[in-house]
């Protein structure tokens, strides 16, 4: 289990760096697009690239939120439960989240394959690469959730 926690930590650090790079790149590319529109010809591909980068940044940000445990949760009732029951509820919820992301990742992979023949209008890139973000995101979140099981048992002992 220690290996999973270390891997989760390292993957999260890489995600945080990638998220920072994506945010800076989106700001710079959008700024360049504005200047090009004002002073010359528009960059016809920039809006599409920024849109895909925004989707990627949103997914990476969600993965980082799962790592930090800062995703939306309602704890009003579970905080009032006795410790063993609270742990059981947490394990069930965490297990359901893993199952959910396995299903989303599976269908994301299927979508990636069925839409592979399409290309993006401005960039001409296969949609397979665009849709690959979803299974990758799901694998990262599942890794964080599995590593989080250790925290559940350590935090309640």
Tab-separated table of N, CA and C in Angstrom:
chain	number	residue	atom	x	y	z
A	1	UNK	N	0.826	-1.196	0.000
A	1	UNK	CA	0.000	0.000	0.000
A	1	UNK	C	0.865	1.253	0.000
A	2	UNK	N	2.073	1.146	0.555
A	2	UNK	CA	2.974	2.304	0.586
A	2	UNK	C	3.356	2.712	-0.830
A	3	UNK	N	3.534	1.728	-1.717
A	3	UNK	CA	3.880	2.027	-3.107
A	3	UNK	C	2.777	2.838	-3.779
A	4	UNK	N	1.530	2.483	-3.515
A	4	UNK	CA	0.402	3.204	-4.104
A	4	UNK	C	0.366	4.641	-3.594
A	5	UNK	N	0.633	4.827	-2.314
A	5	UNK	CA	0.646	6.187	-1.751
A	5	UNK	C	1.762	7.028	-2.350
A	6	UNK	N	2.946	6.444	-2.477
A	6	UNK	CA	4.079	7.165	-3.071
A	6	UNK	C	3.784	7.489	-4.527
A	7	UNK	N	3.240	6.531	-5.256
A	7	UNK	CA	2.887	6.767	-6.657
A	7	UNK	C	1.830	7.854	-6.775
A	8	UNK	N	0.834	7.815	-5.898
A	8	UNK	CA	-0.205	8.841	-5.892
A	8	UNK	C	0.396	10.221	-5.632
A	9	UNK	N	1.320	10.301	-4.673
A	9	UNK	CA	1.988	11.577	-4.381
A	9	UNK	C	2.746	12.107	-5.600
A	10	UNK	N	3.485	11.236	-6.247
A	10	UNK	CA	4.292	11.646	-7.410
A	10	UNK	C	3.418	12.038	-8.591
A	11	UNK	N	2.378	11.266	-8.820
A	11	UNK	CA	1.466	11.596	-9.918
A	11	UNK	C	0.792	12.934	-9.633
A	12	UNK	N	0.417	13.168	-8.379
A	12	UNK	CA	-0.213	14.444	-8.043
A	12	UNK	C	0.744	15.610	-8.262
A	13	UNK	N	2.007	15.451	-7.879
A	13	UNK	CA	2.980	16.524	-8.122
A	13	UNK	C	3.093	16.819	-9.606
A	14	UNK	N	3.135	15.768	-10.422
A	14	UNK	CA	3.195	15.958	-11.874
A	14	UNK	C	1.926	16.645	-12.378
A	15	UNK	N	0.778	16.265	-11.821
A	15	UNK	CA	-0.488	16.895	-12.213
A	15	UNK	C	-0.499	18.378	-11.851
A	16	UNK	N	0.002	18.712	-10.677
A	16	UNK	CA	0.029	20.113	-10.270
A	16	UNK	C	0.927	20.943	-11.181
A	17	UNK	N	2.087	20.390	-11.558
A	17	UNK	CA	2.987	21.090	-12.484
A	17	UNK	C	2.317	21.236	-13.842
A	18	UNK	N	1.714	20.155	-14.335
A	18	UNK	CA	1.034	20.209	-15.634
A	18	UNK	C	-0.120	21.205	-15.607
A	19	UNK	N	-0.840	21.242	-14.517
A	19	UNK	CA	-1.946	22.192	-14.375
A	19	UNK	C	-1.433	23.629	-14.433
A	20	UNK	N	-0.332	23.900	-13.753
A	20	UNK	CA	0.267	25.231	-13.788
A	20	UNK	C	0.700	25.591	-15.210
A	21	UNK	N	1.355	24.670	-15.884
A	21	UNK	CA	1.815	24.913	-17.255
A	21	UNK	C	0.627	25.162	-18.181
A	22	UNK	N	-0.427	24.364	-18.039
A	22	UNK	CA	-1.615	24.550	-18.878
A	22	UNK	C	-2.259	25.914	-18.642
A	23	UNK	N	-2.354	26.326	-17.397
A	23	UNK	CA	-2.975	27.622	-17.098
A	23	UNK	C	-2.153	28.768	-17.704
A	24	UNK	N	-0.847	28.715	-17.545
A	24	UNK	CA	0.021	29.750	-18.123
A	24	UNK	C	-0.082	29.723	-19.642
A	25	UNK	N	-0.064	28.542	-20.229
A	25	UNK	CA	-0.153	28.426	-21.683
A	25	UNK	C	-1.481	28.966	-22.204
A	26	UNK	N	-2.567	28.705	-21.487
A	26	UNK	CA	-3.867	29.227	-21.922
A	26	UNK	C	-3.896	30.749	-21.872
A	27	UNK	N	-3.336	31.320	-20.818
A	27	UNK	CA	-3.301	32.784	-20.705
A	27	UNK	C	-2.454	33.372	-21.838
A	28	UNK	N	-1.279	32.803	-22.067
A	28	UNK	CA	-0.395	33.325	-23.116
A	28	UNK	C	-1.007	33.167	-24.507
A	29	UNK	N	-1.600	32.018	-24.764
A	29	UNK	CA	-2.194	31.780	-26.079
A	29	UNK	C	-3.409	32.675	-26.317
A	30	UNK	N	-4.217	32.865	-25.297
A	30	UNK	CA	-5.370	33.753	-25.435
A	30	UNK	C	-4.912	35.198	-25.641
A	31	UNK	N	-3.880	35.603	-24.920
A	31	UNK	CA	-3.331	36.950	-25.105
A	31	UNK	C	-2.774	37.127	-26.513
A	32	UNK	N	-2.062	36.125	-26.989
A	32	UNK	CA	-1.529	36.187	-28.359
A	32	UNK	C	-2.661	36.271	-29.372
A	33	UNK	N	-3.732	35.523	-29.130
A	33	UNK	CA	-4.884	35.557	-30.032
A	33	UNK	C	-5.488	36.962	-30.075
A	34	UNK	N	-5.596	37.608	-28.933
A	34	UNK	CA	-6.158	38.969	-28.880
A	34	UNK	C	-5.277	39.931	-29.665
A	35	UNK	N	-3.972	39.877	-29.444
A	35	UNK	CA	-3.065	40.760	-30.177
A	35	UNK	C	-3.099	40.490	-31.673
A	36	UNK	N	-3.164	39.237	-32.052
A	36	UNK	CA	-3.221	38.906	-33.483
A	36	UNK	C	-4.516	39.407	-34.116
A	37	UNK	N	-5.620	39.334	-33.396
A	37	UNK	CA	-6.883	39.856	-33.937
A	37	UNK	C	-6.851	41.370	-34.095
A	38	UNK	N	-6.218	42.053	-33.143
A	38	UNK	CA	-6.167	43.515	-33.188
A	38	UNK	C	-5.211	43.996	-34.268
A	39	UNK	N	-4.054	43.387	-34.336
A	39	UNK	CA	-2.992	43.904	-35.200
A	39	UNK	C	-2.766	43.108	-36.482
A	40	UNK	N	-3.557	42.119	-36.759
A	40	UNK	CA	-3.341	41.323	-37.970
A	40	UNK	C	-4.412	40.271	-38.126
A	41	UNK	N	-3.996	39.110	-38.550
A	41	UNK	CA	-4.913	37.990	-38.767
A	41	UNK	C	-5.038	37.150	-37.497
A	42	UNK	N	-6.238	36.658	-37.266
A	42	UNK	CA	-6.498	35.825	-36.093
A	42	UNK	C	-5.797	34.479	-36.231
A	43	UNK	N	-5.419	33.928	-35.101
A	43	UNK	CA	-4.881	32.571	-35.068
A	43	UNK	C	-6.078	31.622	-35.083
A	44	UNK	N	-6.326	31.008	-36.225
A	44	UNK	CA	-7.561	30.229	-36.369
A	44	UNK	C	-7.587	28.979	-35.491
A	45	UNK	N	-6.459	28.526	-35.066
A	45	UNK	CA	-6.373	27.298	-34.288
A	45	UNK	C	-6.347	27.538	-32.785
A	46	UNK	N	-6.126	28.774	-32.360
A	46	UNK	CA	-5.876	29.020	-30.935
A	46	UNK	C	-7.108	28.773	-30.059
A	47	UNK	N	-8.281	29.160	-30.524
A	47	UNK	CA	-9.483	28.966	-29.709
A	47	UNK	C	-9.744	27.487	-29.462
A	48	UNK	N	-9.560	26.692	-30.487
A	48	UNK	CA	-9.781	25.257	-30.344
A	48	UNK	C	-8.768	24.650	-29.371
A	49	UNK	N	-7.512	25.028	-29.512
A	49	UNK	CA	-6.477	24.504	-28.613
A	49	UNK	C	-6.733	24.939	-27.178
A	50	UNK	N	-7.091	26.183	-26.958
A	50	UNK	CA	-7.376	26.662	-25.603
A	50	UNK	C	-8.582	25.926	-25.025
A	51	UNK	N	-9.574	25.654	-25.840
A	51	UNK	CA	-10.754	24.914	-25.361
A	51	UNK	C	-10.362	23.519	-24.886
A	52	UNK	N	-9.532	22.830	-25.659
A	52	UNK	CA	-9.092	21.492	-25.251
A	52	UNK	C	-8.196	21.570	-24.017
A	53	UNK	N	-7.372	22.607	-23.947
A	53	UNK	CA	-6.515	22.787	-22.780
A	53	UNK	C	-7.354	23.063	-21.536
A	54	UNK	N	-8.450	23.798	-21.695
A	54	UNK	CA	-9.335	24.089	-20.570
A	54	UNK	C	-10.007	22.820	-20.051
A	55	UNK	N	-10.436	21.965	-20.963
A	55	UNK	CA	-11.026	20.685	-20.548
A	55	UNK	C	-9.987	19.864	-19.805
A	56	UNK	N	-8.780	19.797	-20.359
A	56	UNK	CA	-7.708	19.053	-19.699
A	56	UNK	C	-7.379	19.625	-18.337
A	57	UNK	N	-7.295	20.948	-18.244
A	57	UNK	CA	-6.995	21.587	-16.958
A	57	UNK	C	-8.105	21.325	-15.948
A	58	UNK	N	-9.348	21.306	-16.396
A	58	UNK	CA	-10.469	21.014	-15.496
A	58	UNK	C	-10.377	19.594	-14.951
A	59	UNK	N	-10.051	18.653	-15.816
A	59	UNK	CA	-9.929	17.263	-15.382
A	59	UNK	C	-8.745	17.083	-14.445
A	60	UNK	N	-7.628	17.711	-14.766
A	60	UNK	CA	-6.451	17.615	-13.895
A	60	UNK	C	-6.741	18.280	-12.545
A	61	UNK	N	-7.416	19.421	-12.587
A	61	UNK	CA	-7.792	20.089	-11.342
A	61	UNK	C	-8.697	19.221	-10.484
A	62	UNK	N	-9.617	18.509	-11.114
A	62	UNK	CA	-10.489	17.597	-10.368
A	62	UNK	C	-9.680	16.451	-9.759
A	63	UNK	N	-8.707	15.947	-10.496
A	63	UNK	CA	-7.857	14.874	-9.959
A	63	UNK	C	-7.062	15.370	-8.758
A	64	UNK	N	-6.543	16.583	-8.846
A	64	UNK	CA	-5.820	17.169	-7.709
A	64	UNK	C	-6.765	17.342	-6.522
A	65	UNK	N	-7.998	17.737	-6.783
A	65	UNK	CA	-8.980	17.881	-5.699
A	65	UNK	C	-9.254	16.540	-5.030
A	66	UNK	N	-9.330	15.465	-5.809
A	66	UNK	CA	-9.520	14.143	-5.206
A	66	UNK	C	-8.316	13.767	-4.368
A	67	UNK	N	-7.124	14.089	-4.832
A	67	UNK	CA	-5.920	13.800	-4.058
A	67	UNK	C	-5.954	14.526	-2.717
A	68	UNK	N	-6.339	15.782	-2.739
A	68	UNK	CA	-6.353	16.602	-1.525
A	68	UNK	C	-7.580	16.336	-0.650
A	69	UNK	N	-8.536	15.607	-1.175
A	69	UNK	CA	-9.765	15.362	-0.428
A	69	UNK	C	-10.643	16.588	-0.355
A	70	UNK	N	-10.505	17.468	-1.338
A	70	UNK	CA	-11.269	18.718	-1.303
A	70	UNK	C	-12.438	18.719	-2.282
A	71	UNK	N	-12.844	17.540	-2.726
A	71	UNK	CA	-14.026	17.451	-3.570
A	71	UNK	C	-15.271	17.711	-2.717
A	72	UNK	N	-16.347	17.982	-3.364
A	72	UNK	CA	-17.577	18.309	-2.654
A	72	UNK	C	-18.058	17.092	-1.872
A	73	UNK	N	-18.364	17.319	-0.613
A	73	UNK	CA	-18.923	16.241	0.200
A	73	UNK	C	-19.849	16.848	1.250
A	74	UNK	N	-20.806	16.049	1.640
A	74	UNK	CA	-21.750	16.464	2.679
A	74	UNK	C	-21.466	15.586	3.886
A	75	UNK	N	-20.974	16.199	4.936
A	75	UNK	CA	-20.537	15.434	6.101
A	75	UNK	C	-21.413	15.658	7.332
A	76	UNK	N	-22.490	16.387	7.155
A	76	UNK	CA	-23.362	16.727	8.287
A	76	UNK	C	-23.798	15.480	9.061
A	77	UNK	N	-24.268	14.459	8.346
A	77	UNK	CA	-24.764	13.260	9.023
A	77	UNK	C	-23.637	12.330	9.443
A	78	UNK	N	-22.647	12.143	8.564
A	78	UNK	CA	-21.599	11.169	8.876
A	78	UNK	C	-20.741	11.593	10.059
A	79	UNK	N	-20.600	12.879	10.306
A	79	UNK	CA	-19.804	13.339	11.451
A	79	UNK	C	-20.472	12.968	12.778
A	80	UNK	N	-21.748	12.724	12.771
A	80	UNK	CA	-22.475	12.396	13.985
A	80	UNK	C	-22.555	10.886	14.242
A	81	UNK	N	-22.045	10.100	13.318
A	81	UNK	CA	-22.068	8.646	13.477
A	81	UNK	C	-20.935	8.191	14.394
A	82	UNK	N	-21.104	7.027	15.033
A	82	UNK	CA	-19.991	6.459	15.803
A	82	UNK	C	-18.829	6.098	14.861
A	83	UNK	N	-17.619	6.066	15.392
A	83	UNK	CA	-16.425	5.844	14.567
A	83	UNK	C	-16.508	4.638	13.638
A	84	UNK	N	-16.871	3.465	14.121
A	84	UNK	CA	-16.901	2.304	13.222
A	84	UNK	C	-17.894	2.486	12.057
A	85	UNK	N	-19.047	3.058	12.358
A	85	UNK	CA	-20.038	3.283	11.306
A	85	UNK	C	-19.575	4.366	10.338
A	86	UNK	N	-18.922	5.397	10.860
A	86	UNK	CA	-18.387	6.459	10.023
A	86	UNK	C	-17.331	5.896	9.061
A	87	UNK	N	-16.482	4.992	9.569
A	87	UNK	CA	-15.473	4.350	8.728
A	87	UNK	C	-16.127	3.487	7.659
A	88	UNK	N	-17.166	2.758	8.029
A	88	UNK	CA	-17.878	1.920	7.067
A	88	UNK	C	-18.484	2.777	5.951
A	89	UNK	N	-19.121	3.869	6.325
A	89	UNK	CA	-19.711	4.764	5.324
A	89	UNK	C	-18.623	5.319	4.407
A	90	UNK	N	-17.500	5.711	4.984
A	90	UNK	CA	-16.403	6.258	4.177
A	90	UNK	C	-15.865	5.216	3.199
A	91	UNK	N	-15.730	3.973	3.648
A	91	UNK	CA	-15.235	2.903	2.764
A	91	UNK	C	-16.230	2.632	1.648
A	92	UNK	N	-17.509	2.612	1.968
A	92	UNK	CA	-18.541	2.381	0.952
A	92	UNK	C	-18.541	3.514	-0.074
A	93	UNK	N	-18.487	4.744	0.397
A	93	UNK	CA	-18.484	5.895	-0.519
A	93	UNK	C	-17.235	5.874	-1.399
A	94	UNK	N	-16.079	5.603	-0.786
A	94	UNK	CA	-14.830	5.543	-1.551
A	94	UNK	C	-14.892	4.415	-2.586
A	95	UNK	N	-15.451	3.280	-2.199
A	95	UNK	CA	-15.580	2.150	-3.131
A	95	UNK	C	-16.524	2.483	-4.283
A	96	UNK	N	-17.621	3.177	-3.969
A	96	UNK	CA	-18.553	3.582	-5.021
A	96	UNK	C	-17.894	4.586	-5.968
A	97	UNK	N	-17.058	5.459	-5.434
A	97	UNK	CA	-16.349	6.421	-6.277
A	97	UNK	C	-15.383	5.693	-7.213
A	98	UNK	N	-14.684	4.689	-6.697
A	98	UNK	CA	-13.785	3.899	-7.549
A	98	UNK	C	-14.593	3.225	-8.653
A	99	UNK	N	-15.704	2.613	-8.309
A	99	UNK	CA	-16.547	1.954	-9.310
A	99	UNK	C	-17.045	2.956	-10.350
A	100	UNK	N	-17.454	4.130	-9.905
A	100	UNK	CA	-17.928	5.169	-10.824
A	100	UNK	C	-16.841	5.544	-11.824
A	101	UNK	N	-15.624	5.782	-11.339
A	101	UNK	CA	-14.557	6.204	-12.243
A	101	UNK	C	-14.061	5.063	-13.127
A	102	UNK	N	-14.210	3.827	-12.682
A	102	UNK	CA	-13.917	2.695	-13.570
A	102	UNK	C	-14.894	2.709	-14.745
A	103	UNK	N	-16.159	2.929	-14.462
A	103	UNK	CA	-17.180	2.969	-15.523
A	103	UNK	C	-16.939	4.155	-16.450
A	104	UNK	N	-16.686	5.336	-15.885
A	104	UNK	CA	-16.430	6.525	-16.717
A	104	UNK	C	-15.191	6.305	-17.576
A	105	UNK	N	-14.137	5.748	-16.988
A	105	UNK	CA	-12.912	5.474	-17.748
A	105	UNK	C	-13.143	4.469	-18.857
A	106	UNK	N	-13.948	3.452	-18.572
A	106	UNK	CA	-14.261	2.432	-19.579
A	106	UNK	C	-14.988	3.065	-20.765
A	107	UNK	N	-16.017	3.829	-20.474
A	107	UNK	CA	-16.769	4.466	-21.551
A	107	UNK	C	-15.973	5.576	-22.232
A	108	UNK	N	-15.096	6.232	-21.482
A	108	UNK	CA	-14.197	7.201	-22.103
A	108	UNK	C	-13.271	6.531	-23.102
A	109	UNK	N	-12.784	5.344	-22.751
A	109	UNK	CA	-11.951	4.570	-23.682
A	109	UNK	C	-12.731	4.133	-24.902
A	110	UNK	N	-13.982	3.726	-24.692
A	110	UNK	CA	-14.830	3.333	-25.822
A	110	UNK	C	-15.094	4.532	-26.733
A	111	UNK	N	-15.364	5.690	-26.139
A	111	UNK	CA	-15.583	6.903	-26.917
A	111	UNK	C	-14.329	7.279	-27.691
A	112	UNK	N	-13.195	7.106	-27.049
A	112	UNK	CA	-11.918	7.394	-27.694
A	112	UNK	C	-11.753	6.547	-28.962
A	113	UNK	N	-12.152	5.317	-28.901
A	113	UNK	CA	-12.019	4.425	-30.065
A	113	UNK	C	-13.073	4.699	-31.138
A	114	UNK	N	-14.313	4.941	-30.723
A	114	UNK	CA	-15.364	5.129	-31.728
A	114	UNK	C	-15.260	6.466	-32.454
A	115	UNK	N	-14.664	7.461	-31.812
A	115	UNK	CA	-14.552	8.786	-32.429
A	115	UNK	C	-13.164	9.041	-33.018
A	116	UNK	N	-12.342	8.013	-33.106
A	116	UNK	CA	-10.965	8.174	-33.573
A	116	UNK	C	-10.887	8.634	-35.030
A	117	UNK	N	-11.907	8.371	-35.805
A	117	UNK	CA	-11.875	8.753	-37.226
A	117	UNK	C	-12.122	10.243	-37.425
A	118	UNK	N	-12.687	10.905	-36.433
A	118	UNK	CA	-12.954	12.344	-36.540
A	118	UNK	C	-11.690	13.136	-36.253
A	119	UNK	N	-11.588	14.288	-36.901
A	119	UNK	CA	-10.481	15.193	-36.616
A	119	UNK	C	-11.036	16.545	-36.192
A	120	UNK	N	-10.240	17.275	-35.435
A	120	UNK	CA	-10.663	18.597	-34.995
A	120	UNK	C	-10.663	19.545	-36.195
A	121	UNK	N	-11.586	20.492	-36.236
A	121	UNK	CA	-11.716	21.365	-37.412
A	121	UNK	C	-10.482	22.223	-37.696
A	122	UNK	N	-9.938	22.872	-36.695
A	122	UNK	CA	-8.846	23.814	-36.941
A	122	UNK	C	-7.467	23.153	-36.870
A	123	UNK	N	-7.276	22.257	-35.920
A	123	UNK	CA	-5.964	21.645	-35.736
A	123	UNK	C	-5.755	20.398	-36.590
A	124	UNK	N	-6.841	19.733	-36.947
A	124	UNK	CA	-6.732	18.513	-37.740
A	124	UNK	C	-6.194	17.324	-36.958
A	125	UNK	N	-6.344	17.356	-35.634
A	125	UNK	CA	-5.865	16.295	-34.764
A	125	UNK	C	-6.979	15.275	-34.579
A	126	UNK	N	-6.611	14.011	-34.502
A	126	UNK	CA	-7.605	12.965	-34.262
A	126	UNK	C	-8.274	13.183	-32.914
A	127	UNK	N	-9.590	13.036	-32.898
A	127	UNK	CA	-10.336	13.180	-31.647
A	127	UNK	C	-9.958	12.105	-30.628
A	128	UNK	N	-9.303	11.060	-31.086
A	128	UNK	CA	-8.816	10.037	-30.166
A	128	UNK	C	-7.925	10.679	-29.104
A	129	UNK	N	-7.071	11.596	-29.515
A	129	UNK	CA	-6.156	12.243	-28.579
A	129	UNK	C	-6.910	13.163	-27.620
A	130	UNK	N	-7.936	13.793	-28.114
A	130	UNK	CA	-8.733	14.666	-27.257
A	130	UNK	C	-9.488	13.828	-26.227
A	131	UNK	N	-10.135	12.770	-26.679
A	131	UNK	CA	-10.924	11.939	-25.766
A	131	UNK	C	-10.055	11.064	-24.867
A	132	UNK	N	-8.774	10.931	-25.157
A	132	UNK	CA	-7.893	10.143	-24.288
A	132	UNK	C	-7.747	10.777	-22.911
A	133	UNK	N	-8.093	12.055	-22.801
A	133	UNK	CA	-8.018	12.722	-21.497
A	133	UNK	C	-8.904	12.032	-20.466
A	134	UNK	N	-10.052	11.506	-20.884
A	134	UNK	CA	-11.001	10.943	-19.924
A	134	UNK	C	-10.519	9.649	-19.280
A	135	UNK	N	-10.057	8.649	-20.040
A	135	UNK	CA	-9.534	7.454	-19.357
A	135	UNK	C	-8.291	7.749	-18.520
A	136	UNK	N	-7.428	8.648	-18.999
A	136	UNK	CA	-6.232	8.999	-18.223
A	136	UNK	C	-6.637	9.651	-16.905
A	137	UNK	N	-7.574	10.599	-16.986
A	137	UNK	CA	-8.075	11.268	-15.787
A	137	UNK	C	-8.648	10.248	-14.818
A	138	UNK	N	-9.419	9.306	-15.314
A	138	UNK	CA	-10.047	8.314	-14.440
A	138	UNK	C	-8.999	7.433	-13.761
A	139	UNK	N	-7.961	7.052	-14.476
A	139	UNK	CA	-6.898	6.243	-13.871
A	139	UNK	C	-6.224	7.019	-12.741
A	140	UNK	N	-5.972	8.298	-12.964
A	140	UNK	CA	-5.334	9.126	-11.930
A	140	UNK	C	-6.243	9.247	-10.707
A	141	UNK	N	-7.515	9.498	-10.926
A	141	UNK	CA	-8.449	9.623	-9.793
A	141	UNK	C	-8.573	8.299	-9.052
A	142	UNK	N	-8.647	7.199	-9.773
A	142	UNK	CA	-8.733	5.878	-9.129
A	142	UNK	C	-7.475	5.634	-8.292
A	143	UNK	N	-6.313	6.003	-8.814
A	143	UNK	CA	-5.079	5.872	-8.045
A	143	UNK	C	-5.171	6.664	-6.741
A	144	UNK	N	-5.639	7.894	-6.816
A	144	UNK	CA	-5.776	8.722	-5.613
A	144	UNK	C	-6.807	8.135	-4.648
A	145	UNK	N	-7.904	7.616	-5.179
A	145	UNK	CA	-8.929	7.029	-4.317
A	145	UNK	C	-8.416	5.776	-3.619
A	146	UNK	N	-7.702	4.935	-4.346
A	146	UNK	CA	-7.149	3.715	-3.743
A	146	UNK	C	-6.124	4.082	-2.675
A	147	UNK	N	-5.283	5.068	-2.960
A	147	UNK	CA	-4.324	5.525	-1.953
A	147	UNK	C	-5.059	6.129	-0.753
A	148	UNK	N	-6.224	6.708	-1.001
A	148	UNK	CA	-7.012	7.316	0.068
A	148	UNK	C	-7.584	6.313	1.052
A	149	UNK	N	-7.697	5.035	0.649
A	149	UNK	CA	-8.185	4.022	1.584
A	149	UNK	C	-7.257	3.934	2.797
A	150	UNK	N	-5.963	4.056	2.559
A	150	UNK	CA	-4.988	4.004	3.661
A	150	UNK	C	-5.256	5.152	4.637
A	151	UNK	N	-5.520	6.328	4.093
A	151	UNK	CA	-5.793	7.499	4.953
A	151	UNK	C	-7.064	7.311	5.765
A	152	UNK	N	-8.043	6.625	5.200
A	152	UNK	CA	-9.275	6.382	5.948
A	152	UNK	C	-9.007	5.604	7.214
A	153	UNK	N	-8.186	4.560	7.103
A	153	UNK	CA	-7.938	3.711	8.247
A	153	UNK	C	-6.935	4.336	9.227
A	154	UNK	N	-5.999	5.120	8.699
A	154	UNK	CA	-5.043	5.801	9.581
A	154	UNK	C	-5.727	6.956	10.315
A	155	UNK	N	-6.598	7.669	9.606
A	155	UNK	CA	-7.235	8.843	10.184
A	155	UNK	C	-8.252	8.493	11.256
A	156	UNK	N	-8.749	7.274	11.244
A	156	UNK	CA	-9.795	6.901	12.210
A	156	UNK	C	-9.282	5.999	13.327
A	157	UNK	N	-7.981	5.760	13.376
A	157	UNK	CA	-7.487	4.858	14.424
A	157	UNK	C	-7.066	5.590	15.653
